[in-house]
Amino acid sequence: MTFLALAALLVIVAIFLINLLLTKQAYEIIFEKMSLPLPPFLIRLLQFNLIFPLVILSIIVIFLML
Amino acid sequence: MENVYDVPLFIDKTCLLTSPHEKILLVKRQHWTVAALPLLSLFGGSIFAAGMVYVILVSFFGQLILFFMGTSIIFALFFSIATNKLLHWYSHIYVVTTHKASEISCTFRGQKTLQEISLENTLCSEIESSSEGLINSIFQTGDVTISIDTAESEEEIHFRSLSSPHQTSDMLARHFNLIPSDSEKNHIWYSASEDSLRRFLHQQLWNISGGML
């Protein structure tokens, strides 16, 4: 069970890093280079994408510590 | 001349316009159904995967905490892929200027022009719009194809899944002084000079042959 939780931890870290790259791409390339204004729903989605894995990450860490 | 700006035009003009006399005629992206339909199937797949995780972890092993972790990961993945698809759809634009027609998209490595054809010094032009299939007829979407014959080669650019394709092709045809073909069904517009030349030659042949052709 601990092994599965550790695997989940790795996966969620990978998802977080990919989302970080995606957000960087959205802001740098689409917003700054292409000068396309990002609509509010995409900004919210990008923010949610960064927060959601962090919440899961903290839950998994708390579970592992217990 | 009217312009069709589907995309809010805060686009950096320096990356779209190459000469000082060039003007933007059309900036459009694909219809929202292009992004929405894969997302719906992805959401269905996520629900199915969560159900499978429930069956395996809760029904067989009784691990409720692991089920919550697994489901969270599945939905984190879903949101990540969905955002990627939405960003790709949002940054994929079709641009027609007075000098060129191009398809621009953005990838992880940066902005990329997928295809570009020059509309200058062309011998014959054709603009065709088509709308086929159930989804296209429901949402009134379709493709617009611009064909160009230059002295060296023949080039084509396809604008796929645009909203109101017939109006778009009409607008472009009016700008490039094209005339509609005899068949209204196909929504094809030809270069006026080429068409009149063809009719003239046909008339001459008819006169020479005495109506035998």
Coordinates of N, CA and C in Angstrom, one line a residue, chain B:
Chain B
M1 N -13.7 47.2 -47.5 CA -13.8 45.7 -47.5 C -14.0 45.2 -46.1
E2 N -15.1 44.4 -45.9 CA -15.4 43.8 -44.6 C -14.3 42.8 -44.2
N3 N -14.0 42.7 -42.9 CA -13.1 41.7 -42.4 C -13.8 40.8 -41.5
V4 N -13.3 39.6 -41.4 CA -14.0 38.6 -40.6 C -13.0 38.3 -39.4
Y5 N -13.2 39.0 -38.3 CA -12.3 38.8 -37.2 C -13.0 37.9 -36.1
D6 N -12.8 36.6 -36.2 CA -13.4 35.7 -35.2 C -12.6 35.8 -33.9
V7 N -11.3 36.0 -34.1 CA -10.4 36.0 -33.0 C -10.2 37.5 -32.6
P8 N -10.3 37.9 -31.3 CA -10.0 39.3 -31.0 C -8.7 39.7 -31.5
L9 N -8.6 40.8 -32.2 CA -7.4 41.1 -32.9 C -6.4 41.9 -32.1
F10 N -5.9 41.3 -31.1 CA -4.7 41.9 -30.4 C -3.5 41.1 -30.8
I11 N -3.6 40.5 -32.0 CA -2.5 39.7 -32.4 C -1.3 40.6 -32.9
D12 N -0.1 40.2 -32.5 CA 1.0 40.9 -32.9 C 1.1 41.0 -34.4
K13 N 0.9 42.2 -35.0 CA 0.8 42.3 -36.4 C 2.2 42.1 -37.1
T14 N 3.2 42.3 -36.4 CA 4.6 42.1 -37.0 C 4.8 40.7 -37.4
C15 N 4.2 39.7 -36.6 CA 4.4 38.3 -37.0 C 3.4 37.8 -38.0
L16 N 2.4 38.6 -38.4 CA 1.4 38.2 -39.4 C 1.7 39.0 -40.7
L17 N 2.0 40.2 -40.6 CA 2.2 41.0 -41.8 C 3.7 41.1 -42.2
T18 N 3.9 41.0 -43.5 CA 5.3 41.0 -43.9 C 5.6 42.2 -44.7
S19 N 4.6 42.9 -45.3 CA 4.9 44.1 -46.0 C 4.1 45.3 -45.5
P20 N 4.5 46.5 -45.7 CA 3.8 47.6 -45.2 C 2.4 47.8 -45.7
H21 N 2.1 47.3 -47.0 CA 0.8 47.5 -47.6 C -0.1 46.4 -47.4
E22 N 0.4 45.4 -46.6 CA -0.5 44.2 -46.4 C -1.6 44.5 -45.4
K23 N -2.7 43.9 -45.6 CA -3.9 44.1 -44.7 C -4.4 42.8 -44.3
I24 N -4.9 42.6 -43.1 CA -5.5 41.4 -42.6 C -6.9 41.3 -43.1
L25 N -7.3 40.2 -43.7 CA -8.7 40.1 -44.2 C -9.5 39.2 -43.3
L26 N -8.8 38.2 -42.8 CA -9.6 37.2 -42.0 C -8.7 36.5 -40.9
V27 N -9.2 36.5 -39.7 CA -8.5 35.7 -38.7 C -9.5 34.8 -38.0
K28 N -9.4 33.5 -38.2 CA -10.4 32.6 -37.6 C -9.8 31.4 -37.0
R29 N -10.5 30.9 -36.0 CA -10.0 29.6 -35.5 C -11.1 28.5 -35.8
Q30 N -10.8 27.3 -35.5 CA -11.7 26.2 -35.8 C -12.9 26.4 -34.8
H31 N -14.1 25.8 -35.2 CA -15.3 25.9 -34.4 C -15.1 25.2 -33.1
W32 N -15.8 25.7 -32.0 CA -15.6 25.1 -30.7 C -15.9 23.6 -30.5
T33 N -16.7 23.1 -31.5 CA -17.0 21.7 -31.4 C -15.7 20.8 -31.6
V34 N -14.8 21.4 -32.4 CA -13.5 20.6 -32.6 C -12.8 20.3 -31.3
A35 N -12.9 21.3 -30.4 CA -12.3 21.1 -29.0 C -13.2 20.3 -28.1
A36 N -14.5 20.6 -28.2 CA -15.5 20.1 -27.2 C -15.7 18.6 -27.4
L37 N -15.8 18.1 -28.6 CA -16.1 16.6 -28.8 C -15.1 15.7 -28.3
P38 N -13.8 15.9 -28.5 CA -12.8 15.1 -27.9 C -12.8 15.2 -26.4
L39 N -13.1 16.4 -25.8 CA -13.1 16.5 -24.4 C -14.3 15.7 -23.8
L40 N -15.4 15.7 -24.5 CA -16.5 14.9 -24.0 C -16.1 13.4 -23.9
S41 N -15.5 12.9 -25.0 CA -15.1 11.5 -25.0 C -14.0 11.2 -23.9
L42 N -13.1 12.2 -23.7 CA -12.1 12.1 -22.7 C -12.7 12.0 -21.3
F43 N -13.8 12.8 -21.1 CA -14.5 12.9 -19.8 C -15.2 11.5 -19.5
G44 N -15.8 11.0 -20.6 CA -16.4 9.7 -20.5 C -15.4 8.6 -20.2
G45 N -14.2 8.7 -20.8 CA -13.1 7.7 -20.5 C -12.6 7.8 -19.0
S46 N -12.6 9.1 -18.5 CA -12.2 9.3 -17.1 C -13.1 8.7 -16.2
I47 N -14.4 8.9 -16.4 CA -15.5 8.3 -15.6 C -15.4 6.8 -15.6
F48 N -15.2 6.2 -16.8 CA -15.0 4.7 -16.9 C -13.8 4.2 -16.1
A49 N -12.7 5.0 -16.3 CA -11.4 4.6 -15.6 C -11.6 4.7 -14.1
A50 N -12.3 5.7 -13.6 CA -12.6 5.8 -12.2 C -13.5 4.7 -11.7
G51 N -14.4 4.3 -12.5 CA -15.3 3.1 -12.2 C -14.5 1.8 -12.1
M52 N -13.5 1.7 -13.0 CA -12.7 0.5 -12.9 C -11.8 0.5 -11.7
V53 N -11.3 1.7 -11.3 CA -10.5 1.8 -10.1 C -11.3 1.4 -8.9
Y54 N -12.6 1.9 -8.9 CA -13.5 1.6 -7.8 C -13.7 0.1 -7.7
V55 N -13.9 -0.6 -8.8 CA -14.2 -2.0 -8.8 C -13.0 -2.8 -8.3
I56 N -11.8 -2.4 -8.8 CA -10.6 -3.1 -8.4 C -10.2 -2.8 -7.0
L57 N -10.1 -1.5 -6.6 CA -9.5 -1.2 -5.3 C -10.6 -1.3 -4.1
V58 N -11.8 -1.0 -4.4 CA -12.8 -1.0 -3.3 C -13.5 -2.3 -3.2
S59 N -14.0 -2.8 -4.3 CA -14.7 -4.1 -4.3 C -13.8 -5.3 -4.0
F60 N -12.6 -5.3 -4.6 CA -11.8 -6.5 -4.4 C -10.8 -6.3 -3.2
F61 N -10.2 -5.2 -3.0 CA -9.2 -5.0 -1.9 C -9.7 -4.1 -0.7
G62 N -10.8 -3.4 -0.9 CA -11.3 -2.6 0.2 C -10.4 -1.4 0.6
Q63 N -9.7 -0.9 -0.4 CA -8.8 0.2 -0.2 C -9.5 1.5 -0.6
L64 N -10.2 2.2 0.3 CA -11.0 3.4 -0.1 C -10.0 4.6 -0.3
I65 N -9.0 4.6 0.5 CA -8.0 5.8 0.4 C -7.3 5.7 -0.9
L66 N -6.9 4.5 -1.3 CA -6.2 4.4 -2.6 C -7.1 4.7 -3.7
F67 N -8.4 4.4 -3.5 CA -9.4 4.7 -4.6 C -9.5 6.2 -4.8
F68 N -9.5 7.0 -3.6 CA -9.6 8.4 -3.7 C -8.3 9.0 -4.4
M69 N -7.2 8.4 -4.1 CA -5.9 8.8 -4.7 C -6.0 8.6 -6.2
G70 N -6.4 7.3 -6.6 CA -6.4 6.9 -8.0 C -7.4 7.8 -8.8
T71 N -8.5 8.1 -8.2 CA -9.5 8.9 -8.9 C -9.0 10.4 -9.1
S72 N -8.4 10.8 -8.0 CA -7.8 12.2 -8.1 C -6.8 12.3 -9.2
I73 N -5.9 11.3 -9.3 CA -4.9 11.3 -10.3 C -5.5 11.2 -11.7
I74 N -6.6 10.4 -11.8 CA -7.3 10.3 -13.2 C -7.8 11.7 -13.5
F75 N -8.5 12.3 -12.6 CA -9.1 13.6 -12.9 C -8.0 14.7 -13.1
A76 N -6.9 14.6 -12.4 CA -5.8 15.6 -12.6 C -5.3 15.4 -14.0
L77 N -5.2 14.2 -14.4 CA -4.7 13.9 -15.8 C -5.7 14.4 -16.8
F78 N -7.0 14.2 -16.5 CA -8.1 14.6 -17.4 C -8.0 16.2 -17.6
F79 N -7.9 16.9 -16.5 CA -7.8 18.3 -16.6 C -6.6 18.8 -17.3
S80 N -5.5 18.1 -17.1 CA -4.2 18.4 -17.8 C -4.3 18.3 -19.3
I81 N -4.9 17.1 -19.7 CA -5.0 16.9 -21.1 C -6.1 17.8 -21.7
A82 N -7.2 18.1 -21.0 CA -8.2 19.0 -21.5 C -7.7 20.4 -21.7
T83 N -6.8 20.8 -20.7 CA -6.3 22.2 -20.9 C -5.3 22.2 -22.1
N84 N -4.5 21.2 -22.2 CA -3.6 21.1 -23.4 C -4.4 21.2 -24.7
K85 N -5.5 20.4 -24.8 CA -6.3 20.4 -26.0 C -7.0 21.8 -26.2
L86 N -7.5 22.4 -25.1 CA -8.1 23.7 -25.3 C -7.1 24.8 -25.7
L87 N -5.9 24.7 -25.1 CA -4.8 25.7 -25.5 C -4.4 25.5 -27.0
H88 N -4.4 24.2 -27.4 CA -4.0 24.0 -28.8 C -5.1 24.5 -29.7
W89 N -6.3 24.3 -29.4 CA -7.4 24.8 -30.2 C -7.4 26.3 -30.2
Y90 N -7.2 26.9 -29.0 CA -7.3 28.4 -28.9 C -6.2 29.0 -29.7
S91 N -5.0 28.4 -29.8 CA -3.8 29.0 -30.4 C -3.7 28.6 -31.9
H92 N -4.6 27.8 -32.4 CA -4.6 27.4 -33.8 C -5.4 28.3 -34.6
I93 N -4.8 29.2 -35.4 CA -5.6 30.2 -36.1 C -5.3 30.2 -37.6
Y94 N -6.3 30.6 -38.4 CA -6.2 30.7 -39.8 C -6.2 32.2 -40.1
V95 N -5.2 32.6 -40.9 CA -5.1 34.0 -41.2 C -5.0 34.2 -42.7
V96 N -5.8 35.1 -43.3 CA -5.7 35.5 -44.7 C -5.5 37.0 -44.7
T97 N -4.4 37.3 -45.4 CA -4.1 38.8 -45.6 C -4.2 39.1 -47.1
T98 N -4.0 40.3 -47.5 CA -4.0 40.6 -48.9 C -2.9 39.9 -49.7
H99 N -1.9 39.5 -49.0 CA -0.7 38.9 -49.7 C -0.6 37.4 -49.5
K100 N -1.1 36.8 -48.4 CA -0.9 35.4 -48.2 C -2.1 34.8 -47.3
A101 N -2.1 33.5 -47.4 CA -3.0 32.7 -46.5 C -2.2 31.8 -45.7
S102 N -2.4 31.7 -44.4 CA -1.5 30.9 -43.6 C -2.3 30.3 -42.4
E103 N -1.7 29.1 -41.9 CA -2.3 28.4 -40.8 C -1.2 28.4 -39.7
I104 N -1.5 29.0 -38.6 CA -0.5 29.2 -37.5 C -1.0 28.5 -36.2
S105 N -0.1 27.8 -35.6 CA -0.4 27.1 -34.4 C 0.8 27.3 -33.4
C106 N 0.5 26.8 -32.2 CA 1.6 26.9 -31.2 C 1.8 25.6 -30.5
T107 N 3.1 25.2 -30.4 CA 3.4 24.0 -29.7 C 4.3 24.3 -28.5
F108 N 4.8 23.2 -27.8 CA 5.6 23.4 -26.6 C 6.9 24.2 -27.0
R109 N 7.3 24.1 -28.2 CA 8.6 24.7 -28.6 C 8.4 26.1 -29.1
G110 N 7.1 26.5 -29.3 CA 6.9 27.9 -29.7 C 5.9 28.0 -30.9
Q111 N 5.8 29.2 -31.4 CA 4.8 29.5 -32.4 C 5.3 28.9 -33.7
K112 N 4.4 28.3 -34.5 CA 4.8 27.7 -35.7 C 3.8 27.9 -36.8
T113 N 4.3 28.3 -38.0 CA 3.4 28.4 -39.1 C 3.4 27.1 -39.8
L114 N 2.2 26.5 -39.8 CA 2.0 25.1 -40.3 C 2.1 25.1 -41.9
Q115 N 1.4 26.1 -42.4 CA 1.3 26.2 -43.9 C 1.1 27.6 -44.3
E116 N 1.7 28.0 -45.4 CA 1.5 29.4 -45.9 C 1.6 29.4 -47.4
I117 N 0.6 30.0 -48.0 CA 0.7 30.2 -49.5 C 0.6 31.7 -49.8
S118 N 1.3 32.0 -50.8 CA 1.3 33.4 -51.2 C 0.2 33.7 -52.2
L119 N -0.5 34.8 -52.0 CA -1.6 35.1 -52.9 C -1.2 36.2 -53.9
E120 N 0.0 36.5 -54.0 CA 0.5 37.4 -55.0 C 0.9 36.7 -56.3
N121 N 0.8 37.4 -57.4 CA 1.3 36.9 -58.7 C 0.7 35.6 -59.0
T122 N -0.6 35.4 -58.8 CA -1.3 34.1 -59.1 C -2.0 34.2 -60.5
L123 N -2.0 33.0 -61.1 CA -2.7 33.0 -62.4 C -4.1 32.7 -62.3
C124 N -4.4 31.8 -61.4 CA -5.8 31.3 -61.2 C -6.1 31.0 -59.8
S125 N -7.2 31.5 -59.3 CA -7.6 31.2 -57.9 C -8.9 30.5 -57.9
E126 N -9.0 29.7 -56.8 CA -10.3 29.0 -56.6 C -10.6 29.0 -55.1
I127 N -11.7 29.4 -54.7 CA -12.1 29.3 -53.3 C -13.3 28.4 -53.2
E128 N -13.2 27.3 -52.4 CA -14.3 26.3 -52.3 C -14.7 26.2 -50.9
S129 N -15.9 26.2 -50.6 CA -16.4 25.9 -49.2 C -17.3 24.7 -49.3
S130 N -17.1 23.8 -48.3 CA -17.9 22.6 -48.2 C -18.4 22.3 -46.8
S131 N -19.5 21.8 -46.7 CA -20.1 21.4 -45.3 C -20.7 20.1 -45.4
E132 N -20.1 19.1 -45.0 CA -20.6 17.7 -45.1 C -20.7 17.0 -43.7
G133 N -21.6 16.1 -43.6 CA -21.7 15.4 -42.3 C -22.8 16.0 -41.4
L134 N -23.2 15.2 -40.4 CA -24.2 15.5 -39.5 C -23.8 16.7 -38.6
I135 N -22.6 16.5 -38.0 CA -22.1 17.5 -37.0 C -22.0 18.9 -37.7
N136 N -21.4 18.8 -38.9 CA -21.2 20.1 -39.7 C -22.6 20.8 -40.0
S137 N -23.6 19.9 -40.3 CA -24.9 20.6 -40.7 C -25.6 21.1 -39.4
I138 N -25.4 20.4 -38.3 CA -26.1 20.9 -37.0 C -25.4 22.2 -36.6
F139 N -24.1 22.3 -36.6 CA -23.5 23.5 -36.1 C -23.1 24.5 -37.1
Q140 N -23.5 24.2 -38.4 CA -23.2 25.1 -39.5 C -21.7 25.4 -39.6
T141 N -20.9 24.3 -39.6 CA -19.5 24.4 -39.8 C -19.0 23.7 -41.1
G142 N -17.8 24.0 -41.6 CA -17.3 23.4 -42.8 C -15.9 23.8 -43.1
D143 N -15.5 23.3 -44.3 CA -14.1 23.6 -44.7 C -14.1 24.7 -45.8
V144 N -13.0 25.5 -45.8 CA -12.8 26.4 -46.9 C -11.4 26.1 -47.5
T145 N -11.4 25.9 -48.8 CA -10.2 25.5 -49.5 C -9.8 26.7 -50.5
I146 N -8.6 27.1 -50.4 CA -8.1 28.2 -51.3 C -7.0 27.5 -52.2
S147 N -7.3 27.5 -53.5 CA -6.3 26.9 -54.4 C -5.7 28.0 -55.3
I148 N -4.4 27.9 -55.4 CA -3.7 28.9 -56.2 C -2.8 28.3 -57.2
D149 N -2.9 28.7 -58.4 CA -2.0 28.3 -59.5 C -1.0 29.4 -59.7
T150 N 0.3 29.2 -59.4 CA 1.3 30.1 -59.7 C 2.1 29.7 -60.9
A151 N 3.0 30.5 -61.4 CA 3.7 30.1 -62.6 C 4.5 28.8 -62.3
E152 N 5.0 28.6 -61.1 CA 5.9 27.5 -60.8 C 5.1 26.2 -60.3
S153 N 4.1 26.4 -59.5 CA 3.4 25.3 -58.9 C 2.0 25.5 -58.6
E154 N 1.3 24.5 -58.1 CA -0.1 24.6 -57.8 C -0.2 24.3 -56.2
E155 N -0.8 25.3 -55.5 CA -0.8 25.1 -54.1 C -2.2 25.2 -53.5
E156 N -2.4 24.6 -52.4 CA -3.8 24.6 -51.8 C -3.6 24.7 -50.3
I157 N -4.5 25.4 -49.7 CA -4.6 25.5 -48.2 C -6.0 25.3 -47.8
H158 N -6.1 24.4 -46.8 CA -7.4 24.0 -46.3 C -7.7 24.7 -44.9
F159 N -8.8 25.4 -44.8 CA -9.2 25.9 -43.5 C -10.3 24.9 -43.0
R160 N -10.0 24.1 -42.0 CA -10.9 23.1 -41.6 C -11.8 23.5 -40.4
S161 N -13.1 23.0 -40.5 CA -14.1 23.2 -39.4 C -14.2 24.7 -39.0
L162 N -14.5 25.5 -40.0 CA -14.7 26.9 -39.7 C -16.2 27.1 -39.5
S163 N -16.6 28.1 -38.7 CA -18.0 28.5 -38.6 C -18.4 29.3 -39.8
S164 N -19.6 29.1 -40.2 CA -20.2 29.8 -41.5 C -19.1 29.8 -42.6
P165 N -18.8 28.6 -43.2 CA -17.8 28.6 -44.2 C -18.2 29.3 -45.5
H166 N -19.5 29.2 -45.8 CA -20.0 29.8 -47.1 C -19.8 31.3 -47.1
Q167 N -20.2 31.9 -46.0 CA -20.1 33.4 -45.8 C -18.6 33.8 -45.9
T168 N -17.7 33.0 -45.3 CA -16.3 33.2 -45.3 C -15.8 33.2 -46.7
S169 N -16.2 32.1 -47.5 CA -15.6 32.0 -48.9 C -16.2 33.1 -49.7
D170 N -17.5 33.5 -49.5 CA -18.1 34.6 -50.2 C -17.3 35.9 -50.0
M171 N -17.0 36.1 -48.8 CA -16.2 37.4 -48.4 C -14.9 37.4 -49.1
L172 N -14.2 36.2 -49.0 CA -12.8 36.2 -49.6 C -12.9 36.3 -51.2
A173 N -14.0 35.6 -51.7 CA -14.1 35.7 -53.2 C -14.4 37.1 -53.7
R174 N -15.2 37.8 -52.9 CA -15.5 39.2 -53.2 C -14.2 40.1 -53.2
H175 N -13.4 39.8 -52.2 CA -12.2 40.6 -52.1 C -11.2 40.3 -53.2
F176 N -11.1 39.0 -53.6 CA -10.2 38.7 -54.7 C -10.8 38.7 -56.1
N177 N -12.0 39.3 -56.2 CA -12.7 39.5 -57.5 C -12.9 38.2 -58.2
L178 N -13.4 37.2 -57.5 CA -13.7 35.9 -58.2 C -15.2 35.9 -58.5
I179 N -15.6 35.0 -59.4 CA -17.0 34.9 -59.7 C -17.5 33.5 -59.4
P180 N -18.7 33.4 -59.1 CA -19.2 32.1 -58.7 C -19.3 31.1 -59.9
S181 N -19.1 29.8 -59.7 CA -19.2 28.9 -60.8 C -20.7 28.6 -61.1
D182 N -20.9 27.9 -62.2 CA -22.3 27.6 -62.6 C -23.0 26.7 -61.5
S183 N -22.2 25.8 -60.9 CA -22.8 25.0 -59.9 C -22.8 25.7 -58.5
E184 N -23.9 26.2 -58.1 CA -24.0 26.9 -56.8 C -23.9 25.9 -55.7
K185 N -24.1 24.6 -56.0 CA -24.1 23.6 -54.9 C -22.8 23.5 -54.2
N186 N -21.7 23.6 -55.1 CA -20.4 23.3 -54.5 C -19.7 24.5 -53.9
H187 N -20.3 25.7 -54.1 CA -19.8 27.0 -53.5 C -18.4 27.2 -54.0
I188 N -18.2 27.1 -55.3 CA -16.8 27.3 -55.8 C -16.8 28.7 -56.5
W189 N -15.7 29.4 -56.2 CA -15.5 30.7 -56.9 C -14.2 30.6 -57.7
Y190 N -14.3 31.1 -58.9 CA -13.1 31.0 -59.8 C -12.6 32.4 -60.1
S191 N -11.3 32.4 -60.6 CA -10.7 33.6 -61.0 C -11.5 34.1 -62.2
A192 N -11.9 35.4 -62.2 CA -12.7 35.9 -63.3 C -12.1 35.9 -64.6
S193 N -10.8 36.3 -64.6 CA -10.1 36.3 -65.9 C -10.0 35.0 -66.6
E194 N -9.7 34.0 -65.7 CA -9.5 32.6 -66.2 C -10.8 32.1 -66.8
D195 N -11.9 32.4 -66.1 CA -13.2 31.9 -66.5 C -13.7 32.6 -67.8
S196 N -13.5 33.9 -67.9 CA -13.9 34.6 -69.1 C -13.1 34.1 -70.3
L197 N -11.8 33.8 -70.1 CA -10.9 33.3 -71.1 C -11.4 31.9 -71.6
R198 N -11.8 31.1 -70.6 CA -12.3 29.7 -71.0 C -13.6 29.8 -71.8
R199 N -14.5 30.8 -71.4 CA -15.7 30.9 -72.2 C -15.5 31.5 -73.6
F200 N -14.5 32.4 -73.7 CA -14.2 33.0 -75.0 C -13.6 31.9 -75.9
L201 N -12.7 31.1 -75.4 CA -12.1 30.0 -76.2 C -13.2 29.0 -76.7
H202 N -14.1 28.7 -75.7 CA -15.2 27.8 -76.0 C -16.1 28.3 -77.1
Q203 N -16.4 29.7 -77.1 CA -17.2 30.3 -78.1 C -16.5 30.3 -79.4
Q204 N -15.2 30.6 -79.4 CA -14.5 30.6 -80.7 C -14.5 29.2 -81.3
L205 N -14.3 28.2 -80.5 CA -14.3 26.8 -81.0 C -15.6 26.4 -81.6
W206 N -16.7 26.9 -80.9 CA -18.1 26.7 -81.3 C -18.3 27.3 -82.7
N207 N -17.8 28.5 -82.8 CA -18.0 29.3 -84.1 C -17.2 28.6 -85.2
I208 N -16.0 28.2 -84.9 CA -15.1 27.5 -86.0 C -15.7 26.2 -86.4
S209 N -16.2 25.4 -85.5 CA -16.7 24.1 -85.8 C -18.2 24.2 -86.4
G210 N -18.8 25.3 -86.4 CA -20.1 25.5 -86.9 C -21.1 24.8 -86.0
G211 N -20.9 24.7 -84.7 CA -21.9 24.1 -83.8 C -21.8 22.6 -83.7
M212 N -20.7 22.0 -84.3 CA -20.5 20.6 -84.2 C -19.9 20.1 -82.9
L213 N -19.3 21.0 -82.2 CA -18.6 20.5 -80.9 C -19.6 20.3 -79.8

